PDB file of C-alpha atoms and ligand atoms in Angstrom:
ATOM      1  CA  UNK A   1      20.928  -3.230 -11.230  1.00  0.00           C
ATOM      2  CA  UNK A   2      24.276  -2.627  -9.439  1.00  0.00           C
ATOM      3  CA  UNK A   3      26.673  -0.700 -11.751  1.00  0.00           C
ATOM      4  CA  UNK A   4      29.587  -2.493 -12.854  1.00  0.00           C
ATOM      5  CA  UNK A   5      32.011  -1.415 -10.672  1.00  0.00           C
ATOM      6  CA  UNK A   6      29.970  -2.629  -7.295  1.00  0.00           C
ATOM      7  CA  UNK A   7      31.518  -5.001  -5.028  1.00  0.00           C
ATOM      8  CA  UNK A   8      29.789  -6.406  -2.077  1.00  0.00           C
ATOM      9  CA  UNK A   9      30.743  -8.950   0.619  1.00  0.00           C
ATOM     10  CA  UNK A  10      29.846 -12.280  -0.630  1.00  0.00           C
ATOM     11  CA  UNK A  11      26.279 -13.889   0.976  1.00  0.00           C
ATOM     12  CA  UNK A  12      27.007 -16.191   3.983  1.00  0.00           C
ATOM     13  CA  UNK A  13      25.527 -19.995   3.585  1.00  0.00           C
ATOM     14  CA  UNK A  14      23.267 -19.757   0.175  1.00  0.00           C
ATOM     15  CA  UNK A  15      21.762 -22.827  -0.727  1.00  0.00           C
ATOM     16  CA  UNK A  16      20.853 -23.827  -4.242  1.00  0.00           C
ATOM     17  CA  UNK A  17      18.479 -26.310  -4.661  1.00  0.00           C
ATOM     18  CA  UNK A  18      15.518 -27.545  -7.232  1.00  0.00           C
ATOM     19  CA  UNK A  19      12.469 -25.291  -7.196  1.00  0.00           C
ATOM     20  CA  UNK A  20       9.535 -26.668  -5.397  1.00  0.00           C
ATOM     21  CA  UNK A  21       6.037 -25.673  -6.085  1.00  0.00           C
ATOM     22  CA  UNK A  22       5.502 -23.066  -2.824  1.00  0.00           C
ATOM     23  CA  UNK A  23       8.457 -20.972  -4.918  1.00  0.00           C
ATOM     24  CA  UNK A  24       6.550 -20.087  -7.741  1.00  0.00           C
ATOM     25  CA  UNK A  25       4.549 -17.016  -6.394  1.00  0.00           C
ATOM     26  CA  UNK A  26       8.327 -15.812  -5.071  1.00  0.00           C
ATOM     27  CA  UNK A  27       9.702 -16.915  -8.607  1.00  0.00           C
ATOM     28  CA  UNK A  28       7.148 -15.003 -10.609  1.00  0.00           C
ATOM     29  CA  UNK A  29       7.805 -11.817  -8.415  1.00  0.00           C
ATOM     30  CA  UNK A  30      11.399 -12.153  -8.510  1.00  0.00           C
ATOM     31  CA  UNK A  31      10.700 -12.128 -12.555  1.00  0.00           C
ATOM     32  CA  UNK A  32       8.095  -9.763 -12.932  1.00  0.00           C
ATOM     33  CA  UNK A  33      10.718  -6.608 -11.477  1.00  0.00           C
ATOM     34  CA  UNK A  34      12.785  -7.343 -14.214  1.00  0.00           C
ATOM     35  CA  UNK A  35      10.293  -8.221 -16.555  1.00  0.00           C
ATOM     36  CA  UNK A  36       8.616  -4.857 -16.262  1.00  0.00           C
ATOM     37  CA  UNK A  37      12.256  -2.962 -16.993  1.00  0.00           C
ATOM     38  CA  UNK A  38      12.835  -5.242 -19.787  1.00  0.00           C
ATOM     39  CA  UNK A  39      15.412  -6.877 -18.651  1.00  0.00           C
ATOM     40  CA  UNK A  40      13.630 -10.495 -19.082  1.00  0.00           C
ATOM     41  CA  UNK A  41      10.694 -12.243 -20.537  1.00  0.00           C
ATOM     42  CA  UNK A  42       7.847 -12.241 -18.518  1.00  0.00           C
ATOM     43  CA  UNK A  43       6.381 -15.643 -17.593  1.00  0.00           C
ATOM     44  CA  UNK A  44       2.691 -16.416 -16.003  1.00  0.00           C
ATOM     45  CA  UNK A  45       2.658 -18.175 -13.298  1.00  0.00           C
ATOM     46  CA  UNK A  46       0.888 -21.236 -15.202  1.00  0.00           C
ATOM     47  CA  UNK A  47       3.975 -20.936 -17.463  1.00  0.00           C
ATOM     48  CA  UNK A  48       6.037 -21.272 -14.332  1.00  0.00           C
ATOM     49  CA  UNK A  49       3.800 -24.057 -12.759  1.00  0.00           C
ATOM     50  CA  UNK A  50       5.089 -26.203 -16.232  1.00  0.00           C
ATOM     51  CA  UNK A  51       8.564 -25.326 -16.544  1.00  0.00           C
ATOM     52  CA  UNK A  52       8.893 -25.554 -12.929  1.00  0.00           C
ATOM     53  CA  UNK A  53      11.628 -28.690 -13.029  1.00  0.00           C
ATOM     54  CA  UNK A  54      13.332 -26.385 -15.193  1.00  0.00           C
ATOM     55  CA  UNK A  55      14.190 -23.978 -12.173  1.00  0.00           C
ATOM     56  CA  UNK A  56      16.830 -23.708  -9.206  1.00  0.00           C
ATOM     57  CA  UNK A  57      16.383 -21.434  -6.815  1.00  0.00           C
ATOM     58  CA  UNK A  58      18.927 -20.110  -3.908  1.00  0.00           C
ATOM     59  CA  UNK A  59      17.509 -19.512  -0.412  1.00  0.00           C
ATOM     60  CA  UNK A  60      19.659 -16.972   1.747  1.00  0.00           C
ATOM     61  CA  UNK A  61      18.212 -17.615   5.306  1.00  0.00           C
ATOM     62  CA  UNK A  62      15.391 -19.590   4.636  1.00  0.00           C
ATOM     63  CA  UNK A  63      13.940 -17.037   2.171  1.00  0.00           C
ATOM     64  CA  UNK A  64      14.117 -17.617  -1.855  1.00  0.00           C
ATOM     65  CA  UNK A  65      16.344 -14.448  -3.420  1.00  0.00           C
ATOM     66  CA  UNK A  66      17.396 -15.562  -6.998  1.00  0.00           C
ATOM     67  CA  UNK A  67      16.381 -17.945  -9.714  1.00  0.00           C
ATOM     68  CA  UNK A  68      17.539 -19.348 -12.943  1.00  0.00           C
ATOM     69  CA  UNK A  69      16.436 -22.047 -15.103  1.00  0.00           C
ATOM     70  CA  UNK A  70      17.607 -24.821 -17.636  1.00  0.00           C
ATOM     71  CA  UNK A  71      15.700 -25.251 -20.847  1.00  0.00           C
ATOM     72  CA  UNK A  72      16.267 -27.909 -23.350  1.00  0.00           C
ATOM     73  CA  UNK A  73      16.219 -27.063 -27.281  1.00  0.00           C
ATOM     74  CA  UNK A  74      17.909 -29.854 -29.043  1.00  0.00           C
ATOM     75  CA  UNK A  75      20.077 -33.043 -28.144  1.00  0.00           C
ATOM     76  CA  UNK A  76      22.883 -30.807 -27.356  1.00  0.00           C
ATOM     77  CA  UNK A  77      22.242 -27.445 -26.608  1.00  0.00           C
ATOM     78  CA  UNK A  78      20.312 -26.198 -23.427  1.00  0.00           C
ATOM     79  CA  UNK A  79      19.719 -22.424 -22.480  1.00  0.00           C
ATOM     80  CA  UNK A  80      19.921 -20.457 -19.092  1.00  0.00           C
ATOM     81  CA  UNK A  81      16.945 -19.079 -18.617  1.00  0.00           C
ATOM     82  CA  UNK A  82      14.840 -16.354 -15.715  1.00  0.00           C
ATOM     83  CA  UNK A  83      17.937 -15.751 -14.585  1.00  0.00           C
ATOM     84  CA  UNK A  84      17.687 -13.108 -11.886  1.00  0.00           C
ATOM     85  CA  UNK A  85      18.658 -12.051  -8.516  1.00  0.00           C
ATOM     86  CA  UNK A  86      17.036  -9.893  -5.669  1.00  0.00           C
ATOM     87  CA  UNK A  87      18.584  -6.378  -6.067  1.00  0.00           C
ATOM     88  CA  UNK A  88      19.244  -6.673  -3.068  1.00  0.00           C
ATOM     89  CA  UNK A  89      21.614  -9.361  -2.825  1.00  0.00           C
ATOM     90  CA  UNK A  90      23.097  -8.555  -6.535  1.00  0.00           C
ATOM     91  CA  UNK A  91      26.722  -8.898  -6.777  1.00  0.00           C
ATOM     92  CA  UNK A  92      27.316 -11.158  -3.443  1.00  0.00           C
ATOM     93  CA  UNK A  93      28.350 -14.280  -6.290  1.00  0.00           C
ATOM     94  CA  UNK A  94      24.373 -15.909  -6.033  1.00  0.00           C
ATOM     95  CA  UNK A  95      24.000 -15.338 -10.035  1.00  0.00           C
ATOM     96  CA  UNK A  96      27.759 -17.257 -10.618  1.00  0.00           C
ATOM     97  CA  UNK A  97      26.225 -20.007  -8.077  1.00  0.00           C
ATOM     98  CA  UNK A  98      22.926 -20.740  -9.690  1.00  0.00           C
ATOM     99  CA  UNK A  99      25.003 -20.699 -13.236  1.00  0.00           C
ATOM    100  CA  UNK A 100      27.271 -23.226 -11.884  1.00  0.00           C
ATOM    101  CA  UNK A 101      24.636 -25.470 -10.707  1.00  0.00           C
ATOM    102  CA  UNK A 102      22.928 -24.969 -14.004  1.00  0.00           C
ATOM    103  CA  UNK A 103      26.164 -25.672 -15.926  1.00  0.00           C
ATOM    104  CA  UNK A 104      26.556 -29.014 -13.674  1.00  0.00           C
ATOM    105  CA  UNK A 105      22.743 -30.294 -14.371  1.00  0.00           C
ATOM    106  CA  UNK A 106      23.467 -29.448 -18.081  1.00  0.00           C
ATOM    107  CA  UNK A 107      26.260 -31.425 -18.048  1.00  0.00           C
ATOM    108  CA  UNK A 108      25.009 -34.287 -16.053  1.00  0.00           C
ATOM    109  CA  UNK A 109      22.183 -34.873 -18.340  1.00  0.00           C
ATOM    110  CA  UNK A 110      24.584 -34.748 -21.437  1.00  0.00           C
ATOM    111  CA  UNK A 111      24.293 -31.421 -23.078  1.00  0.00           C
ATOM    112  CA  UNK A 112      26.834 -30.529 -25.157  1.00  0.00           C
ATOM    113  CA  UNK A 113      26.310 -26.501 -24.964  1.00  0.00           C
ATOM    114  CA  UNK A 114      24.670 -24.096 -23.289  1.00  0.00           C
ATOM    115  CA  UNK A 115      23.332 -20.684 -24.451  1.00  0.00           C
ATOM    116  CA  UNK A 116      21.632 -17.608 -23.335  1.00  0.00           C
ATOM    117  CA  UNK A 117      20.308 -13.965 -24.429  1.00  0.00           C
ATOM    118  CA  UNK A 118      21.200 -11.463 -22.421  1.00  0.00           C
ATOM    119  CA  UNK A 119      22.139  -7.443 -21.611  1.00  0.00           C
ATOM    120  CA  UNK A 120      24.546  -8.480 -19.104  1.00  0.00           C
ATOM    121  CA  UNK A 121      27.500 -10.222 -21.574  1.00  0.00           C
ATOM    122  CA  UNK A 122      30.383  -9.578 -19.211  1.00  0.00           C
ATOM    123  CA  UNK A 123      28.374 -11.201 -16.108  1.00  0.00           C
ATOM    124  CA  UNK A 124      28.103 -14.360 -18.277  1.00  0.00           C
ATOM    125  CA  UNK A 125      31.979 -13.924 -19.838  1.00  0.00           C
ATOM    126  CA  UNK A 126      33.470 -14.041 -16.628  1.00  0.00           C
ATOM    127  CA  UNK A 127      31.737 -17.994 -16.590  1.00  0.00           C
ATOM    128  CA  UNK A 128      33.312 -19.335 -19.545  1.00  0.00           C
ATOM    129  CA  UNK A 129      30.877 -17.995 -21.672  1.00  0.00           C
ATOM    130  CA  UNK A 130      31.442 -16.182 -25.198  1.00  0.00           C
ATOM    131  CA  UNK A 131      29.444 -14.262 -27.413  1.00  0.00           C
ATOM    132  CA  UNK A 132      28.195 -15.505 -30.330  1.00  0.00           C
ATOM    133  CA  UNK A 133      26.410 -14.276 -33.776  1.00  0.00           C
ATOM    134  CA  UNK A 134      22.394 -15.305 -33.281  1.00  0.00           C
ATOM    135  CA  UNK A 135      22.254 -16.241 -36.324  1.00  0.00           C
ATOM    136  CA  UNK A 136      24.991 -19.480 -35.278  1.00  0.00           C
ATOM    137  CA  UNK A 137      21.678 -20.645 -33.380  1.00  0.00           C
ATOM    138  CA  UNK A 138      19.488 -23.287 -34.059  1.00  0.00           C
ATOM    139  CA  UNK A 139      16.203 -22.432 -36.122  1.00  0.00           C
ATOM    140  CA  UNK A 140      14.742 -23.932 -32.680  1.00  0.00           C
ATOM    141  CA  UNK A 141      15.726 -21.288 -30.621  1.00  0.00           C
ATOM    142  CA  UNK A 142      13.924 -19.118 -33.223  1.00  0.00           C
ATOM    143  CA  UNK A 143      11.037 -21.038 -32.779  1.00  0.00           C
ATOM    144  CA  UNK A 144      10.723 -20.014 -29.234  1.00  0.00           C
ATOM    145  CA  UNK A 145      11.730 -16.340 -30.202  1.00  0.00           C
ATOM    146  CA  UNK A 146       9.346 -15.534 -32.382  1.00  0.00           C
ATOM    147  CA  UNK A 147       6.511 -15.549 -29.945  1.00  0.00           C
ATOM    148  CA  UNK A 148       8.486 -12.952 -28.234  1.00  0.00           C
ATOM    149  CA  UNK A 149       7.070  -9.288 -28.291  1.00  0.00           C
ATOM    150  CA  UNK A 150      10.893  -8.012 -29.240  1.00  0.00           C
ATOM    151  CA  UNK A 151      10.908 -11.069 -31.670  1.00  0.00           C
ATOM    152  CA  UNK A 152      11.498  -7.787 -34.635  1.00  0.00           C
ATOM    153  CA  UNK A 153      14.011  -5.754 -32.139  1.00  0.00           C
ATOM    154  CA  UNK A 154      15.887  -8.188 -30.544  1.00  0.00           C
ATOM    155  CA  UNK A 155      18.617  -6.104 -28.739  1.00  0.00           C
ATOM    156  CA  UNK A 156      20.324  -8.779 -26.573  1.00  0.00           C
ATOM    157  CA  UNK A 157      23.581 -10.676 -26.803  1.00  0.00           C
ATOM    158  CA  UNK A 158      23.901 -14.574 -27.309  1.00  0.00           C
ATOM    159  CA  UNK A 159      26.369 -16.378 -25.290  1.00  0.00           C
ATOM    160  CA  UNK A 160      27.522 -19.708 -25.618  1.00  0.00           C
ATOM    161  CA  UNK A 161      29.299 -22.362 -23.371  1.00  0.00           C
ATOM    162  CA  UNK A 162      30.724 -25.431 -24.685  1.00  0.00           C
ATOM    163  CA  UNK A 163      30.004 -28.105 -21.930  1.00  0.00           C
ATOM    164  CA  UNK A 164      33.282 -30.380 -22.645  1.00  0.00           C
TER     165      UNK A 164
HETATM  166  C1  COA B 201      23.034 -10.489 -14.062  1.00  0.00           C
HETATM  167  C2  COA B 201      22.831 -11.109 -12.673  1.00  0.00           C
HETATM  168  C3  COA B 201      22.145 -12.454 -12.813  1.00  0.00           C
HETATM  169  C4  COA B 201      24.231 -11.279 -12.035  1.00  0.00           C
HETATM  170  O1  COA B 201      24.088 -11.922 -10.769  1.00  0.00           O
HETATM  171  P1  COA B 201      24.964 -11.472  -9.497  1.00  0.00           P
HETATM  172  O2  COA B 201      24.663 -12.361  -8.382  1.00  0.00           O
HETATM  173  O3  COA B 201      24.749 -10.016  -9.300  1.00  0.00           O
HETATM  174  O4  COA B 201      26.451 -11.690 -10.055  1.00  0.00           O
HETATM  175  P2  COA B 201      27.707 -12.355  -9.274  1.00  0.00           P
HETATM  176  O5  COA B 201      27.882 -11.622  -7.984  1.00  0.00           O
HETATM  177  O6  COA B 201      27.543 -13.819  -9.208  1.00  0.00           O
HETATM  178  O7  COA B 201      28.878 -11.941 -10.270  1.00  0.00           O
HETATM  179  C5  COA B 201      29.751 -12.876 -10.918  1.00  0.00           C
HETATM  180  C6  COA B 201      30.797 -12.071 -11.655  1.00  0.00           C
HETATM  181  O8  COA B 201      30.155 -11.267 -12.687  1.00  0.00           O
HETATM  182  C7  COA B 201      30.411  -9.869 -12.468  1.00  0.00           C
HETATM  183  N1  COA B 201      29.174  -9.122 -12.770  1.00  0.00           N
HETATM  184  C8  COA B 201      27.917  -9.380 -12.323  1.00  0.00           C
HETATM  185  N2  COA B 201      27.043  -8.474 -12.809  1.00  0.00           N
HETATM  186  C9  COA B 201      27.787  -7.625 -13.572  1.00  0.00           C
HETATM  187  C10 COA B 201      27.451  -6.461 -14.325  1.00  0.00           C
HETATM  188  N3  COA B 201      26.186  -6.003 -14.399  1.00  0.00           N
HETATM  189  N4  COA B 201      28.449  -5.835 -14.981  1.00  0.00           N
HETATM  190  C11 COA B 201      29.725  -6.283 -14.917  1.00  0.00           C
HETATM  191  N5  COA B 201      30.111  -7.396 -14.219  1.00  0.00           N
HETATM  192  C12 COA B 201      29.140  -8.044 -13.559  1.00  0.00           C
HETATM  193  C13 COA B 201      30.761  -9.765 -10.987  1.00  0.00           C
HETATM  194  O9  COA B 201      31.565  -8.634 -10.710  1.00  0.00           O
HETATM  195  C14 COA B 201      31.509 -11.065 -10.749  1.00  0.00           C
HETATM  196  O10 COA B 201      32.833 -10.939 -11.241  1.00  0.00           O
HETATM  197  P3  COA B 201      34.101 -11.528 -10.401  1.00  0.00           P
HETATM  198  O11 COA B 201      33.883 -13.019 -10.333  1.00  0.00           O
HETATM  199  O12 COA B 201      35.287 -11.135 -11.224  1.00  0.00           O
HETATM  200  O13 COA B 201      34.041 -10.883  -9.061  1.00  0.00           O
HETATM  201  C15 COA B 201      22.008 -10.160 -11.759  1.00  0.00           C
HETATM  202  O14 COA B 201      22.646  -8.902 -11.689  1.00  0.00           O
HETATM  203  C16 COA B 201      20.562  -9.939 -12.211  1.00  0.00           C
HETATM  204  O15 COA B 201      19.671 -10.637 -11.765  1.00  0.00           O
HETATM  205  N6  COA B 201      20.346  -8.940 -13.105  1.00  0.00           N
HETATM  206  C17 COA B 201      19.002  -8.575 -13.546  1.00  0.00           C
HETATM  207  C18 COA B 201      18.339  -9.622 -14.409  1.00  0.00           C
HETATM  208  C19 COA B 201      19.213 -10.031 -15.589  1.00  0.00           C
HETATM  209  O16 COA B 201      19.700  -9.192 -16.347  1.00  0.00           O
HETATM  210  N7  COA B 201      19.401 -11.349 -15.717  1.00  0.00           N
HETATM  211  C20 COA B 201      20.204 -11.949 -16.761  1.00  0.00           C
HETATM  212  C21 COA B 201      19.295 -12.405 -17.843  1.00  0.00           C
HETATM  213  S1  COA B 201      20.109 -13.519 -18.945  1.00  0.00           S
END
């Protein structure tokens, strides 16, 4: 990951646009770096063939770089989710795009909030996000977490948007 204080020129043309099923080998690459740092969850690629609506994707030149998705918990609160970009193109404004769009779909199907875990706080801060104490989050979320291998060491950050 780029350290804080890297700038680079912003990426020319991305598209965002709903994940179609030809991404998910790309998707569950794109994961699996991050996943084996333990920076993310992992997720199979059966996993990723169900939640696959869930997912945006931005192409830079034809070719998939980044991914994030939109999970629904309750009637109002939604959660960013396998949210990463290619190292490569880290820091070029891709990861503020695909938020955006997610923040948009969230709010177009009439979530109220919008959550996520995370070791990158200040990435998510500088979108209107704040931090949070988990323990403010539904026992739904919890349901979800505790088939989580760190379910008993959970060292990330929750952040919360309000959508209104
Ligand atoms: C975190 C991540 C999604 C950010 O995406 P990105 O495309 O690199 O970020 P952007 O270029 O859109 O940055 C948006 C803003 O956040 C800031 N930012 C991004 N990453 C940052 C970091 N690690 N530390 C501090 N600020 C950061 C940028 O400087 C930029 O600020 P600005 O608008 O004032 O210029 C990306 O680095 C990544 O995939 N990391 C590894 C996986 C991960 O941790 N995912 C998050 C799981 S919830």
């Amino acid at each position: 990951m780029s350290p804080p204080e890297t700038k680079r020129h912003p990426a020319t043309n991305p598209r965002v646009r709903p994940a179609a099923i030809g991404d998910v080998p790309t998707l569950h690459h794109l994961l699996e770096i991050y996943a084996s740092k333990g920076n993310l969850l992992p997720r199979t690629m059966s996993e990723l063939y169900r939640h696959l609506r869930d997912f945006f994707v931005v192409e830079l030149d034809g070719k998939v770089v980044a991914c994030g998705a939109l999970e629904i918990f309750t009637e109002d609160l939604g959660e960013v989710r396998s949210l990463v970009v290619d190292e490569a193109h880290e820091r070029r404004g891709l990861g503020r795009l695909l938020v955006e769009r997610i923040v948009d779909e969230a709010r177009t199907i009439g979530l109220k909030r919008l959550m996520a875990l995370t070791y990158v706080p200040v990435f998510f801060h500088k979108l209107g996000f704040r931090t949070v104490a988990k323990d403010a989050l539904p026992d739904k979320v919890w349901g979800v977490c505790v088939t989580c291998y760190k379910f008993n060491q959970c060292d990330e950050t929750a952040v919360l948007k309000e959508l209104n």
